[in-house]
Structure formats: structure tokens, C-alpha cells
CSV table of C-alpha atoms in Angstrom, one decimal:
chain,number,residue,atom,x,y,z
L,1,MET,CA,86.5,11.2,121.9
L,2,ASN,CA,88.2,14.4,123.2
L,3,GLY,CA,89.4,16.8,120.6
L,4,VAL,CA,88.7,19.8,118.3
L,5,GLU,CA,87.1,19.3,115.0
L,6,MET,CA,88.5,21.2,112.0
L,7,ASP,CA,86.7,21.6,108.7
L,8,LEU,CA,88.5,22.8,105.5
L,9,VAL,CA,85.8,24.6,103.5
L,10,SER,CA,86.2,24.8,99.7
L,11,GLU,CA,85.9,27.9,97.6
L,12,GLU,CA,83.1,26.2,95.6
L,13,MET,CA,81.0,25.6,98.7
L,14,LEU,CA,81.3,29.1,99.9
L,15,SER,CA,80.6,30.7,96.5
L,16,SER,CA,77.3,28.8,96.4
L,17,LEU,CA,76.1,30.6,99.5
L,18,THR,CA,74.8,34.2,99.9
L,19,SER,CA,76.7,36.5,102.2
L,20,MET,CA,74.2,35.9,105.0
L,21,GLU,CA,74.2,32.1,104.5
L,22,LYS,CA,78.1,32.1,104.7
L,23,ILE,CA,78.0,34.1,108.0
L,24,ARG,CA,75.3,31.9,109.5
L,25,TYR,CA,77.2,28.7,108.4
L,26,ILE,CA,80.4,30.0,110.0
L,27,LEU,CA,78.7,31.1,113.2
L,28,ASP,CA,76.7,27.9,113.6
L,29,ASN,CA,79.8,25.8,113.2
L,30,VAL,CA,82.1,27.9,115.3
L,31,ARG,CA,79.5,27.9,118.1
L,32,GLN,CA,79.6,24.1,118.0
L,33,GLY,CA,83.3,24.4,118.7
L,34,LYS,CA,84.6,23.7,115.2
L,35,ILE,CA,87.6,25.5,113.6
L,36,LEU,CA,87.0,26.4,110.0
L,37,VAL,CA,89.7,27.0,107.4
L,38,LEU,CA,88.1,28.7,104.4
L,39,GLU,CA,89.9,28.2,101.1
L,40,ARG,CA,88.7,31.7,100.1
L,41,GLY,CA,88.1,34.3,102.8
L,42,LEU,CA,85.3,36.7,103.3
L,43,THR,CA,84.9,40.1,101.8
L,44,PRO,CA,85.6,43.1,104.1
L,45,GLU,CA,81.8,43.6,104.3
L,46,GLU,CA,81.2,40.0,105.2
L,47,GLN,CA,83.9,40.1,107.9
L,48,SER,CA,82.3,43.2,109.4
L,49,LYS,CA,78.9,41.5,109.4
L,50,LEU,CA,80.4,38.4,110.9
L,51,ILE,CA,81.9,40.4,113.8
L,52,GLU,CA,78.7,42.3,114.3
L,53,MET,CA,76.6,39.1,114.5
L,54,THR,CA,79.2,37.5,116.7
L,55,MET,CA,79.0,40.4,119.2
L,56,SER,CA,75.3,40.0,119.3
L,57,GLU,CA,75.5,36.3,120.1
L,58,ILE,CA,78.2,36.4,122.8
L,59,ASN,CA,77.1,34.6,126.0
L,60,LEU,CA,79.8,34.3,128.6
L,61,ASP,CA,78.6,30.9,129.7
L,62,ASP,CA,79.1,29.1,126.4
L,63,PHE,CA,80.3,31.4,123.6
L,64,ILE,CA,82.9,34.2,124.2
L,65,GLY,CA,83.4,35.0,120.5
L,66,ILE,CA,85.5,34.1,117.6
L,67,GLU,CA,89.2,34.3,116.5
L,68,ILE,CA,89.7,35.0,112.9
L,69,GLU,CA,93.0,35.3,110.9
L,70,SER,CA,93.6,35.4,107.2
L,71,TYR,CA,96.4,36.2,104.8
L,72,PRO,CA,96.5,39.8,103.6
L,73,ALA,CA,94.2,40.4,100.7
L,74,LYS,CA,95.6,40.7,97.2
L,75,GLU,CA,94.3,43.5,95.0
L,76,GLU,CA,93.4,42.2,91.5
L,77,SER,CA,95.1,44.4,89.0
L,78,SER,CA,93.8,43.3,85.6
L,79,LEU,CA,94.1,45.8,82.8
L,80,LEU,CA,90.3,46.0,82.6
L,81,ARG,CA,89.9,46.7,86.3
L,82,ARG,CA,92.6,49.4,86.2
L,83,LEU,CA,90.9,51.1,83.2
L,84,LEU,CA,87.5,51.0,85.0
L,85,LYS,CA,89.2,52.1,88.3
L,86,LYS,CA,87.4,49.3,90.1
L,87,PRO,CA,90.0,47.6,92.3
L,88,SER,CA,88.9,44.3,93.7
L,89,LEU,CA,90.2,42.7,96.8
L,90,GLN,CA,91.0,39.0,96.5
L,91,THR,CA,90.4,37.5,99.9
L,92,ARG,CA,92.6,34.5,100.8
L,93,LEU,CA,92.8,31.5,103.1
L,94,THR,CA,91.1,32.3,106.4
L,95,MET,CA,91.0,30.5,109.7
L,96,ILE,CA,88.0,31.0,112.1
L,97,GLY,CA,87.4,29.3,115.4
L,98,PRO,CA,85.9,29.8,118.8
L,99,ALA,CA,88.0,32.2,120.9
L,100,ARG,CA,87.9,29.7,123.7
L,101,HIS,CA,89.9,27.2,121.7
L,102,LEU,CA,91.9,29.1,119.1
L,103,LYS,CA,94.7,31.6,119.7
L,104,THR,CA,96.8,33.2,117.0
L,105,LEU,CA,100.5,33.0,118.0
L,106,LYS,CA,102.0,34.6,114.9
L,107,LYS,CA,101.0,35.9,111.6
L,108,ASP,CA,102.9,37.2,108.6
L,109,ARG,CA,102.5,37.3,104.9
L,110,GLU,CA,103.2,33.6,104.5
L,111,VAL,CA,102.4,31.7,107.7
L,112,ILE,CA,99.7,31.8,110.3
L,113,SER,CA,100.6,30.0,113.5
L,114,ALA,CA,97.8,29.1,115.9
L,115,LEU,CA,97.4,27.3,119.2
L,116,VAL,CA,94.4,25.1,119.6
L,117,SER,CA,93.5,24.3,123.2
L,118,MET,CA,90.9,21.8,124.3
L,119,ARG,CA,89.8,23.5,127.5
């Protein structure tokens, strides 16, 4: 069958993994051609590491990189966090896929539009 596989990954599944396990899981699946939609996005540090590892694995013959989009992070503003002056970024729904198949067409605060090609 010809097509692109898309996995919707729950927050519970991601929270059971370490940061490196999450990144490896994402990279392994995206390299297989899957598009992943994460219920809860990655931390800024995890995103940086994902991009760094992706750059080291690029091979122009079969893996040209990833495309990643997520909704803007929300800053948690609980009274306790404000008192402790420890802002925390709440990452949100994130879409990650192989750059060869996934192109972001439009992104704003409420909608991410993407084009999935089967080249």
C-alpha cells in the first residue's frame, strides 16, 4: 500500500521516556518515513538536541532531515512559580516528520496547516 503513516503519540507515553529515549524514538520513527503528532511537545533543550542529532544523521540519499512545528509554548503562571520566580514553559501539540514528505504551509496560534507528499 502506498501512503504515509502518521502516529499520534500520547503525553503518557512520552512522559515515561527519558529525554534521550524520546529523541531516539522520534528520530527512528521519522527516519522510517512516519509523521508523529505529539500530544505534548518537547522542551526547548530536547528540541535543540533533536535538531543536533538530526543534523548528524543527515544522508542525502535517504534522510534529508525533519520538519517540526508546534503551537507556541504557554508559560505556566501559578502563584507558587511566580513566588519562586521559576517560570516553566508548557510545550504543546507538536508535529514532526521527514522533510522529504512534510511541508508546513501555514502556522498561527490556533492552526498548523501541512502538506504531506508521497514522493
